[in-house]
XYZ file of C-alpha atoms in Angstrom:
705
model
C 0.032 -0.028 0.016
C 2.859 2.374 0.804
C 4.507 1.650 -2.511
C 1.196 2.350 -4.295
C 0.749 5.614 -2.481
C 4.351 6.643 -3.502
C 3.319 6.154 -7.110
C 5.300 2.946 -7.633
C 3.768 1.315 -10.720
C 4.948 -2.263 -10.051
C 6.687 -4.548 -7.593
C 8.400 -7.613 -8.980
C 8.907 -10.367 -6.350
C 11.407 -13.236 -6.404
C 11.316 -15.903 -3.689
C 11.989 -19.553 -3.145
C 9.209 -22.027 -2.355
C 8.860 -21.585 1.451
C 5.999 -19.280 2.145
C 5.132 -19.003 -1.589
C 1.534 -20.215 -1.285
C 0.949 -17.735 1.445
C 2.244 -14.852 -0.786
C 0.061 -16.177 -3.667
C -3.067 -16.254 -1.573
C -2.621 -13.169 0.573
C -0.563 -10.821 -1.485
C -1.618 -11.763 -5.042
C -5.136 -12.906 -4.060
C -4.870 -16.272 -5.802
C -8.186 -18.010 -5.060
C -8.031 -20.669 -2.366
C -9.872 -23.078 -4.651
C -7.210 -22.909 -7.224
C -4.372 -23.537 -4.687
C -6.278 -26.551 -3.276
C -6.961 -27.821 -6.733
C -3.265 -27.659 -7.582
C -2.542 -29.742 -4.521
C -4.955 -32.332 -5.923
C -2.887 -32.386 -9.068
C -4.617 -29.759 -11.338
C -3.377 -26.388 -12.416
C -5.598 -23.531 -13.725
C -3.767 -21.882 -16.685
C -5.874 -18.724 -16.152
C -4.261 -17.970 -12.807
C -0.683 -19.103 -13.330
C 2.029 -18.699 -15.910
C 2.106 -22.303 -16.858
C 1.164 -25.854 -16.014
C 4.339 -27.866 -16.142
C 5.722 -27.450 -12.619
C 4.789 -27.996 -8.954
C 2.469 -25.400 -7.443
C 5.087 -23.742 -5.325
C 7.259 -22.820 -8.350
C 4.587 -20.999 -10.245
C 4.499 -17.300 -10.796
C 1.477 -14.944 -10.886
C 0.409 -11.461 -11.627
C -2.132 -9.265 -9.762
C -3.126 -5.680 -9.193
C -3.438 -4.322 -5.682
C -5.484 -1.395 -4.714
C -4.483 0.536 -1.546
C -7.055 2.151 0.842
C -6.415 5.503 -0.889
C -7.390 3.988 -4.227
C -3.877 3.891 -5.757
C -3.180 0.773 -7.799
C 0.062 -1.160 -8.056
C 0.809 -4.248 -10.193
C 2.457 -7.156 -8.539
C 4.411 -9.847 -10.391
C 5.746 -12.983 -8.734
C 8.398 -14.489 -10.793
C 8.362 -18.302 -11.635
C 11.380 -20.120 -10.312
C 12.763 -23.625 -9.810
C 13.928 -25.054 -6.468
C 17.360 -23.591 -6.934
C 16.486 -21.116 -4.193
C 18.351 -17.960 -5.050
C 18.583 -18.570 -8.757
C 15.594 -16.301 -9.337
C 17.480 -13.197 -7.943
C 19.166 -11.992 -11.111
C 16.167 -13.014 -13.171
C 13.988 -10.592 -11.199
C 16.616 -7.841 -11.581
C 16.594 -8.389 -15.309
C 12.844 -8.239 -15.459
C 12.871 -5.005 -13.434
C 15.478 -3.363 -15.565
C 13.575 -4.244 -18.719
C 10.447 -2.675 -17.342
C 12.335 0.399 -16.303
C 14.050 0.669 -19.690
C 10.671 0.260 -21.427
C 9.236 3.175 -19.372
C 12.298 5.258 -20.095
C 12.335 4.676 -23.908
C 8.581 5.055 -24.234
C 8.692 8.366 -22.352
C 12.016 9.670 -23.695
C 10.649 13.224 -24.094
C 9.141 13.384 -20.570
C 10.826 15.972 -18.400
C 12.802 14.733 -15.373
C 11.793 11.678 -13.410
C 13.797 8.578 -12.568
C 12.008 5.592 -13.973
C 13.904 3.394 -11.481
C 11.446 4.620 -8.837
C 8.461 3.256 -10.854
C 9.354 -0.447 -10.592
C 10.776 -1.934 -7.366
C 12.405 -5.439 -7.029
C 11.582 -7.322 -3.798
C 13.620 -10.461 -3.114
C 12.521 -12.800 -0.315
C 15.296 -15.065 0.912
C 15.957 -17.799 3.433
C 18.781 -17.155 5.946
C 20.782 -20.264 5.038
C 20.462 -19.618 1.313
C 21.264 -15.820 1.607
C 24.500 -16.734 3.403
C 25.330 -19.834 1.388
C 24.433 -19.252 -2.216
C 27.083 -17.506 -4.295
C 24.522 -16.003 -6.728
C 23.379 -13.749 -3.859
C 26.761 -12.074 -3.755
C 26.811 -11.843 -7.528
C 23.406 -10.223 -7.557
C 24.376 -7.766 -4.811
C 27.475 -6.908 -6.830
C 25.536 -5.914 -9.924
C 23.284 -3.537 -7.969
C 25.184 -0.324 -8.737
C 26.643 -1.170 -12.180
C 25.376 0.966 -15.017
C 24.329 -2.018 -17.191
C 22.436 -3.774 -14.349
C 21.305 -1.302 -11.729
C 17.651 -1.284 -10.898
C 17.633 1.576 -8.408
C 18.005 -0.646 -5.318
C 16.453 -3.855 -4.253
C 14.567 -4.557 -1.029
C 15.872 -7.832 0.420
C 13.726 -9.567 3.010
C 15.550 -12.458 4.688
C 13.083 -14.848 6.500
C 15.457 -15.953 9.235
C 14.298 -19.300 10.515
C 17.808 -19.799 12.126
C 17.995 -23.181 10.513
C 18.491 -24.613 6.996
C 16.543 -27.782 6.535
C 18.294 -29.706 9.302
C 21.446 -27.623 9.454
C 22.058 -25.251 12.407
C 23.281 -21.690 11.726
C 26.661 -22.409 13.236
C 27.240 -24.978 10.432
C 25.627 -22.838 7.739
C 27.898 -19.780 7.798
C 31.030 -18.274 9.235
C 29.656 -14.834 9.762
C 27.754 -13.556 12.730
C 24.618 -12.776 10.900
C 23.065 -14.451 7.758
C 22.885 -10.979 6.235
C 26.553 -10.026 6.630
C 27.176 -10.699 2.960
C 25.278 -7.567 2.210
C 28.015 -5.506 3.856
C 30.026 -5.902 0.628
C 27.886 -3.078 -0.882
C 27.410 -1.185 2.450
C 23.651 -1.792 2.382
C 21.775 -0.880 5.509
C 20.645 -4.003 7.439
C 17.647 -3.928 9.801
C 17.272 -6.783 12.267
C 13.724 -7.184 13.429
C 11.834 -9.644 15.663
C 9.169 -11.542 13.755
C 7.044 -11.836 16.923
C 6.436 -8.074 16.718
C 4.244 -7.398 13.577
C 4.064 -3.652 14.040
C 7.854 -3.338 14.150
C 8.053 -5.473 11.017
C 5.694 -3.153 9.203
C 7.639 -0.137 10.365
C 10.919 -1.599 9.181
C 9.394 -2.444 5.755
C 8.249 1.131 5.427
C 11.752 2.363 6.361
C 13.274 0.041 3.770
C 10.951 1.299 1.062
C 11.653 4.931 1.824
C 15.431 4.339 1.861
C 15.280 2.614 -1.464
C 13.142 5.298 -3.115
C 15.265 8.145 -1.724
C 18.800 6.651 -2.203
C 18.167 4.050 -4.997
C 20.336 1.493 -3.182
C 19.791 -1.929 -1.844
C 18.400 -2.393 1.712
C 18.206 -5.614 3.703
C 15.722 -6.754 6.368
C 16.682 -9.602 8.610
C 13.323 -10.971 9.810
C 14.266 -13.131 12.798
C 11.670 -15.838 13.369
C 11.329 -19.597 13.480
C 9.726 -22.602 11.755
C 6.730 -24.042 13.707
C 7.086 -27.341 11.814
C 10.179 -28.879 10.249
C 11.204 -28.466 6.585
C 7.579 -29.303 5.762
C 4.498 -30.451 7.620
C 5.540 -34.065 7.419
C 9.032 -33.579 8.754
C 10.124 -34.422 12.297
C 12.485 -31.601 13.323
C 13.213 -33.064 16.791
C 15.417 -35.695 15.115
C 18.166 -33.071 14.764
C 17.052 -29.992 16.861
C 15.424 -31.368 20.056
C 16.302 -28.478 22.239
C 15.250 -25.788 19.782
C 11.941 -27.441 19.145
C 11.144 -27.770 22.767
C 11.394 -23.961 22.919
C 9.303 -23.550 19.836
C 6.547 -25.877 21.068
C 6.333 -23.755 24.276
C 5.935 -20.467 22.364
C 2.589 -18.811 21.706
C 2.003 -18.125 17.978
C 2.455 -14.671 16.523
C -1.311 -14.446 15.862
C -2.054 -15.168 19.546
C 0.569 -12.769 20.736
C -0.694 -9.910 18.520
C -4.276 -10.560 19.322
C -3.540 -10.362 23.050
C -1.709 -7.088 22.441
C -4.663 -5.629 20.615
C -7.007 -6.679 23.390
C -4.810 -5.222 26.116
C -4.818 -1.971 24.180
C -8.589 -2.071 23.944
C -8.523 -2.237 20.133
C -10.246 -5.593 19.819
C -12.688 -7.667 21.869
C -12.190 -11.442 22.481
C -15.444 -12.238 20.647
C -14.297 -10.187 17.692
C -10.971 -11.992 17.540
C -12.754 -15.424 17.656
C -15.194 -14.360 15.047
C -12.409 -13.290 12.633
C -10.558 -16.602 13.117
C -13.700 -18.635 12.627
C -14.604 -16.695 9.532
C -11.212 -17.274 7.964
C -11.212 -21.054 8.741
C -14.695 -21.368 7.336
C -13.581 -19.722 4.048
C -10.718 -22.189 3.843
C -12.898 -25.197 4.629
C -15.612 -24.178 2.167
C -13.066 -23.735 -0.651
C -11.486 -27.075 0.265
C -14.752 -28.902 0.207
C -15.755 -27.459 -3.150
C -12.476 -28.634 -4.641
C -12.749 -32.066 -2.999
C -16.234 -32.481 -4.507
C -15.055 -31.697 -7.975
C -12.107 -34.133 -7.723
C -14.361 -36.848 -6.379
C -16.583 -36.495 -9.408
C -13.617 -36.644 -11.743
C -12.126 -39.796 -10.252
C -11.552 -42.555 -12.748
C -11.029 -40.231 -15.702
C -7.997 -41.064 -17.782
C -5.184 -38.582 -17.958
C -4.009 -37.971 -21.474
C -0.191 -38.045 -21.880
C 0.917 -36.273 -25.060
C 3.705 -37.863 -27.009
C 4.359 -34.900 -29.213
C 3.888 -31.152 -28.342
C 1.258 -29.273 -30.096
C 3.030 -27.172 -32.755
C 3.082 -23.491 -32.270
C 1.919 -21.298 -35.083
C 5.373 -20.096 -36.197
C 5.462 -17.096 -38.563
C 8.788 -15.528 -39.495
C 8.803 -12.107 -41.144
C 11.461 -11.302 -43.704
C 14.928 -11.282 -42.184
C 16.719 -9.454 -44.949
C 17.037 -5.643 -44.971
C 17.129 -2.889 -47.488
C 20.336 -1.917 -49.338
C 19.753 1.701 -48.216
C 19.894 0.696 -44.541
C 22.942 -1.499 -45.064
C 24.789 1.195 -46.816
C 23.894 3.735 -44.107
C 25.182 1.459 -41.385
C 28.404 0.765 -43.313
C 28.930 4.514 -43.644
C 28.137 5.413 -40.029
C 30.327 2.584 -38.655
C 33.357 4.030 -40.367
C 32.611 7.748 -39.673
C 33.988 9.529 -36.599
C 32.583 12.688 -35.118
C 34.488 15.863 -35.701
C 37.408 16.243 -33.346
C 37.191 12.673 -32.087
C 40.708 11.263 -31.512
C 40.214 7.604 -32.531
C 42.921 4.986 -31.935
C 45.349 4.817 -34.805
C 45.105 1.049 -35.122
C 41.362 1.268 -35.207
C 41.397 3.898 -37.898
C 43.519 1.573 -40.046
C 41.213 -1.312 -39.246
C 38.145 0.593 -40.235
C 39.824 1.814 -43.438
C 40.515 -1.797 -44.368
C 36.931 -2.653 -43.587
C 35.649 0.125 -45.758
C 37.692 -1.063 -48.670
C 36.551 -4.632 -48.071
C 32.958 -3.480 -48.194
C 33.603 -1.533 -51.342
C 34.980 -4.842 -52.850
C 31.745 -6.639 -51.965
C 32.854 -8.478 -48.813
C 31.417 -8.291 -45.344
C 33.277 -9.855 -42.445
C 31.784 -11.173 -39.147
C 31.948 -7.995 -37.076
C 30.327 -5.892 -39.882
C 27.605 -8.567 -40.433
C 26.831 -8.427 -36.732
C 26.700 -4.582 -36.804
C 24.259 -4.816 -39.790
C 21.971 -7.033 -37.677
C 22.126 -4.648 -34.746
C 21.740 -1.590 -36.844
C 18.886 -2.715 -39.007
C 16.902 -3.857 -35.866
C 17.480 -0.488 -34.332
C 16.187 1.161 -37.417
C 13.187 -1.128 -37.231
C 12.440 0.238 -33.784
C 13.602 -2.811 -31.890
C 15.660 -2.724 -28.664
C 19.122 -4.373 -28.912
C 20.863 -5.145 -25.700
C 24.296 -6.816 -25.631
C 26.078 -7.557 -22.349
C 28.961 -9.840 -21.516
C 32.615 -10.152 -20.475
C 34.521 -7.532 -22.586
C 31.603 -7.276 -25.012
C 31.933 -3.559 -25.903
C 35.305 -4.183 -27.524
C 34.904 -7.894 -27.980
C 37.179 -10.477 -26.359
C 39.010 -10.922 -29.687
C 39.146 -7.156 -30.458
C 36.743 -7.539 -33.386
C 33.570 -5.676 -32.420
C 34.515 -2.207 -31.208
C 30.851 -1.299 -30.622
C 32.016 1.598 -28.360
C 34.947 3.832 -29.387
C 37.011 5.823 -26.933
C 38.575 9.179 -27.470
C 42.232 8.721 -26.906
C 42.611 12.212 -25.396
C 39.680 12.350 -22.947
C 38.118 8.921 -22.844
C 34.835 10.146 -24.350
C 32.645 7.228 -25.423
C 31.047 7.087 -28.855
C 28.687 4.388 -30.090
C 28.401 4.665 -33.893
C 25.161 2.549 -34.112
C 23.432 5.206 -31.974
C 23.906 7.776 -34.680
C 22.281 6.173 -37.691
C 19.089 8.216 -37.750
C 19.030 10.254 -34.553
C 15.515 10.540 -33.164
C 14.195 7.838 -35.444
C 15.830 4.770 -33.890
C 16.193 2.902 -30.599
C 19.623 3.101 -28.890
C 22.041 0.207 -28.785
C 22.423 -0.881 -25.131
C 25.876 -2.396 -24.913
C 27.638 -3.119 -21.604
C 30.794 -4.850 -20.376
C 29.404 -7.202 -17.640
C 30.977 -7.821 -14.255
C 33.012 -11.031 -14.197
C 30.112 -13.351 -13.647
C 28.349 -16.038 -15.618
C 25.518 -17.195 -13.321
C 23.933 -13.876 -12.260
C 24.962 -12.072 -15.519
C 23.147 -14.630 -17.762
C 20.233 -14.948 -15.347
C 19.799 -11.088 -15.576
C 19.627 -11.241 -19.409
C 17.199 -14.070 -19.312
C 14.900 -11.977 -17.109
C 15.357 -8.982 -19.340
C 14.423 -11.023 -22.345
C 11.203 -12.317 -20.662
C 10.054 -8.739 -20.214
C 11.170 -7.365 -23.585
C 9.775 -10.121 -25.977
C 10.307 -7.930 -29.094
C 13.926 -7.138 -28.291
C 17.187 -8.691 -29.253
C 18.897 -9.559 -25.907
C 22.357 -11.223 -25.993
C 24.615 -12.540 -23.298
C 28.156 -13.209 -24.375
C 30.728 -15.357 -22.611
C 34.375 -14.339 -22.787
C 35.052 -17.968 -23.914
C 32.286 -20.534 -24.409
C 33.824 -22.754 -21.674
C 33.022 -20.137 -19.064
C 29.344 -20.755 -19.609
C 29.694 -23.723 -17.265
C 29.217 -21.205 -14.468
C 25.753 -20.425 -15.723
C 24.501 -24.088 -16.064
C 21.670 -23.674 -13.690
C 20.221 -20.799 -15.708
C 20.434 -22.954 -18.898
C 19.054 -26.100 -17.306
C 16.262 -24.649 -15.092
C 15.172 -21.491 -16.972
C 16.382 -21.116 -20.487
C 15.573 -24.631 -21.843
C 12.382 -25.322 -19.966
C 10.617 -22.011 -19.300
C 7.970 -22.751 -21.939
C 6.998 -26.205 -20.824
C 7.220 -25.476 -17.125
C 5.699 -21.949 -16.980
C 4.375 -21.028 -20.324
C 6.997 -18.356 -20.872
C 8.762 -17.795 -24.164
C 12.082 -15.989 -24.169
C 14.384 -14.953 -27.058
C 17.696 -14.755 -25.292
C 20.832 -15.223 -27.454
C 23.982 -16.805 -26.044
C 27.207 -16.065 -27.787
C 29.693 -18.753 -26.744
C 33.143 -18.583 -28.474
C 33.931 -22.151 -29.606
C 36.610 -23.719 -31.726
C 39.881 -25.677 -31.492
C 42.867 -23.497 -32.023
C 45.343 -25.099 -29.617
C 44.509 -22.845 -26.689
C 43.929 -25.590 -24.166
C 40.988 -27.205 -22.336
C 39.381 -24.030 -21.035
C 39.503 -21.985 -24.306
C 38.200 -24.534 -26.855
C 34.724 -25.937 -26.161
C 31.451 -24.218 -25.315
C 30.124 -27.702 -24.567
C 27.883 -27.985 -27.568
C 26.849 -31.499 -26.477
C 25.275 -30.124 -23.213
C 22.984 -27.765 -25.048
C 21.976 -30.480 -27.468
C 21.028 -32.729 -24.619
C 18.576 -30.070 -23.505
C 16.916 -29.849 -26.857
C 13.326 -31.156 -27.210
C 9.878 -29.843 -28.155
C 11.540 -27.110 -30.293
C 12.523 -25.352 -27.041
C 15.688 -23.652 -28.479
C 17.762 -23.069 -31.543
C 21.452 -24.311 -31.384
C 23.688 -23.130 -34.225
C 27.336 -23.065 -35.304
C 27.623 -20.562 -38.081
C 30.372 -20.167 -40.678
C 28.791 -17.279 -42.631
C 28.372 -13.655 -41.452
C 25.161 -13.449 -43.432
C 23.747 -16.508 -41.658
C 24.589 -14.939 -38.381
C 22.869 -11.758 -39.529
C 19.685 -13.577 -40.510
C 19.681 -15.556 -37.268
C 19.876 -12.524 -35.090
C 17.078 -10.830 -37.038
C 15.022 -14.003 -36.939
C 15.098 -13.895 -33.124
C 12.922 -10.668 -33.310
C 11.051 -11.406 -36.469
C 9.717 -14.814 -35.441
C 6.284 -14.976 -33.912
C 7.484 -17.758 -31.601
C 10.140 -16.850 -29.045
C 12.879 -19.402 -28.358
C 16.445 -19.036 -27.154
C 19.290 -19.034 -29.651
C 22.631 -20.663 -28.661
C 25.465 -19.755 -30.968
C 28.783 -21.508 -30.968
C 30.431 -18.223 -32.030
C 33.818 -18.088 -33.743
C 37.265 -17.077 -32.583
C 39.819 -17.502 -35.321
C 37.134 -17.313 -37.918
C 36.480 -13.605 -37.089
C 39.380 -12.747 -39.345
C 39.491 -15.743 -41.711
C 39.549 -14.548 -45.319
C 36.996 -17.140 -46.235
C 34.462 -16.048 -43.638
C 32.875 -13.286 -45.578
C 29.546 -12.600 -47.250
C 28.420 -10.347 -50.041
C 26.244 -7.287 -49.324
C 23.518 -8.944 -51.402
C 23.308 -11.781 -48.889
C 22.038 -9.258 -46.321
C 19.352 -7.706 -48.557
C 17.833 -10.926 -49.816
C 17.349 -14.496 -48.704
C 17.125 -15.918 -45.230
C 19.012 -18.158 -42.776
C 20.545 -21.200 -44.449
C 20.291 -24.023 -41.856
C 22.329 -26.265 -44.096
C 24.937 -24.873 -46.625
C 25.028 -27.438 -49.429
C 28.113 -28.878 -50.952
C 29.151 -27.604 -54.360
C 30.532 -30.705 -56.152
C 28.891 -32.540 -59.036
C 27.266 -35.530 -57.407
C 28.460 -37.789 -60.239
C 32.071 -37.438 -59.144
C 31.569 -37.764 -55.350
C 32.904 -40.847 -53.524
C 32.745 -39.461 -49.976
C 30.228 -37.097 -48.506
C 31.298 -35.218 -45.324
C 29.036 -33.337 -42.971
C 30.595 -30.931 -40.465
C 29.809 -27.780 -38.554
C 31.843 -24.618 -37.703
C 35.516 -23.946 -37.917
C 36.544 -27.491 -38.948
C 34.959 -26.832 -42.350
C 37.668 -24.414 -43.332
C 40.400 -26.867 -42.028
C 38.913 -29.447 -44.268
C 38.784 -27.164 -47.287
C 42.408 -26.045 -46.676
C 43.486 -29.757 -46.534
C 41.622 -30.493 -49.741
C 43.570 -27.740 -51.585
C 46.656 -29.874 -51.000
C 44.895 -32.964 -52.379
C 43.513 -32.107 -55.873
C 42.308 -35.676 -56.561
C 40.396 -35.776 -53.204
C 39.096 -32.363 -53.723
C 37.182 -33.546 -56.795
C 35.736 -36.550 -55.039
C 34.832 -35.306 -51.513
C 31.755 -33.193 -51.033
C 31.468 -31.168 -47.789
C 28.164 -30.056 -46.410
C 27.901 -27.572 -43.585
C 25.302 -28.094 -40.813
C 24.685 -24.554 -39.554
C 21.794 -25.319 -37.256
C 21.708 -28.439 -35.151
C 18.360 -27.808 -33.612
C 15.549 -27.589 -34.543
C 16.943 -30.278 -36.821
C 16.578 -29.176 -40.495
C 15.288 -32.514 -41.668
C 14.322 -31.481 -45.236
C 17.623 -29.784 -45.965
C 19.680 -32.700 -44.610
C 17.574 -35.205 -46.617
C 17.964 -33.067 -49.763
C 21.773 -33.312 -49.462
C 21.715 -37.026 -48.703
C 19.532 -37.686 -51.765
C 21.665 -35.464 -53.928
C 24.830 -37.430 -52.972
C 23.284 -40.883 -52.531
C 25.825 -42.226 -54.842
C 28.595 -41.564 -52.368
C 30.391 -44.635 -50.934
C 30.719 -43.125 -47.480
C 28.863 -40.545 -45.450
C 30.900 -39.147 -42.510
C 30.566 -36.776 -39.701
C 33.687 -34.699 -38.949
C 34.204 -32.764 -35.779
C 36.997 -31.223 -33.776
C 35.665 -32.151 -30.364
C 36.290 -35.598 -28.731
C 33.938 -38.348 -29.698
C 31.945 -38.067 -26.420
C 31.453 -34.404 -26.923
C 30.424 -32.018 -29.682
C 27.573 -32.991 -32.036
C 28.294 -36.689 -32.704
C 26.055 -38.348 -30.306
C 23.219 -35.968 -31.183
C 23.445 -36.395 -35.033
C 24.263 -40.085 -35.239
C 20.825 -41.558 -34.667
C 19.139 -38.879 -36.704
C 21.449 -39.311 -39.685
C 21.208 -43.165 -39.532
C 17.402 -42.856 -39.763
C 17.756 -40.619 -42.809
C 20.343 -42.850 -44.435
C 17.855 -45.691 -44.068
C 15.162 -43.602 -45.660
C 17.510 -42.857 -48.655
C 19.077 -46.236 -49.129
C 16.663 -48.688 -47.526
C 17.639 -51.097 -44.824
C 21.094 -51.904 -46.330
C 23.268 -51.337 -43.264
C 24.564 -47.930 -44.364
C 25.477 -45.748 -41.349
C 27.176 -42.405 -40.851
C 30.868 -42.748 -39.941
C 32.608 -40.734 -37.214
C 35.896 -38.832 -38.090
C 37.422 -36.963 -35.259
C 39.170 -37.182 -31.962
C 38.880 -40.167 -29.647
C 36.815 -39.907 -26.516
C 38.450 -37.868 -23.793
C 37.920 -36.771 -20.190
C 39.151 -33.264 -20.969
C 37.808 -31.166 -23.767
C 41.234 -30.541 -25.430
C 44.952 -30.942 -25.018
C 46.999 -28.318 -23.306
C 49.802 -28.466 -25.854
C 49.540 -26.512 -29.086
C 51.865 -28.958 -30.723
C 49.845 -31.954 -29.714
C 46.745 -30.153 -30.907
C 48.188 -29.576 -34.315
C 49.159 -33.302 -34.627
C 45.665 -34.317 -33.561
C 44.077 -31.872 -36.012
C 46.233 -33.251 -38.865
C 45.254 -36.809 -37.852
C 41.468 -36.161 -37.816
C 41.753 -34.400 -41.216
C 43.619 -37.422 -42.617
C 40.845 -39.724 -41.374
C 38.235 -37.415 -42.885
C 39.943 -37.273 -46.312
C 40.927 -40.971 -46.212
C 44.670 -40.142 -46.816
């Protein structure tokens, strides 16, 4: 009510499962009948964000009206049982809402749109002290790419984590001490005193609104039961629970206080309690009657998901827009002291474009720029993303005299375009990617990208990928369009700078839940990024993005490929089928290694066709079948990859290709062959010399030399 009266438009809440049903019922006014029905195994899609998860993971939305008549929207974010994982997701949702308000009212005088949307995170004491994502989320609170104007943190301090005592759960005095890292004020309040709790919440809101910084409330209380109502807490905390059993409940204590002050009569208190219990009982009986009547009905288990109506608008752009972007990328403002090396690099890029060649960085800029001109939001954040880890992007230029920042793509058609939002992230994967996931949820018509410094580093965000990114649609009915750029490729840089773990993402693929790609063409990358916004269906895009290919002379596209056509999920081989004896399928950087090796073997070059699989998932069945049919006369069909046999795409494509080969050749025992490294425990060797020998060996196997 206080937030509504202070003209806050929305509060976004993130919390784990403990107490969630209470919040849904009493804060978001979710009907008791629906909650009881969910406990009986049913979920009402009208009141929740989805139907594929347990009841205490579901989110909800509601509008609250204060006594003064002011309205405030409340959103409770869906989340898994990974406790604090929802924290950065909520921050991303809030930042997206604030950015939307700011961009939609760009001409409004004054006003800080951070005050209009407030994040509220509800934590458990053990999780707040123990989960590293809490510290990561606190650390992003004042960063320009991530700040939401302060978060209110409410720690429900039960003084116990499942069965673990606080002395075994943390090394600090208080569970909230981690918040000292950002000098947030911390209020400790007794949960037995409701009026003090309300006063502290009001203080926290006022502090957040005035200073736009995080504030923490340590609500010291206890669990009446164990971890749940069926638990037996005295197994592990006998002394503590003797004290708890002897305590009077908060309701009784507060009722007695009100009666002592003469503000409530005993009969009035009893009547209120009886009335509340009767409401619960009546709702429960109604639900029980419905479920009794439905007993015996068969539950239908779907084998295949119902297809979504997928419509993709044109992903090409006009030559006028492409030429404009090329011009503005290479132009500097008057008096701007650009770095001399960059000036030379841009001059080479201008000549390259004049010669009809577009490299990876320029193709990406074309995607960003054309979307900005189409009035779409483009947000890119990641480790060293403004320059690019491999010094290829240079989305932000810095004056060498005064450090002034200049973003060329923000000056295409001033006043007629959205700004490019590009940030170097803090050194995080978990919270950083969770934030962008949340941002993408709230900005469904935006291109939102999280980029890892190296693809291997995405390991640190695995919870976000497993619990949110891959399953948000089936669990919660939420579509998101987040793009992951994960630098991938074997250049002899060792185990931690080679593999983005393609195989792990492919294991998550089902029900057309995401796109997983490994592009070798700047134009394909361009169309894929634009497809993320132009597609009526929102799904994440995982890109095994290049490293050495960023400057490979063969990784170029013509300007015409950006002004016509669409994404090529498979790039066909170019040889005459009549001459082909071996048909190779591959993906990514290894294609260029194969082609370089074939240049040294003229006879093999005329006999070996090489088809590029640019998109692993959704599997481009028709395009693959067309290539297998075209080269059905080949003696061998092989899959070539750089990754070890137990990694990469091999285990994903083998069964699918074998099925297709049977469709082409009949049941004649023709299977796809593997050409690559042997199975390994580590992704790559640490020796560049050994790497080179391995690379030569796998190419020799692929070319049969």
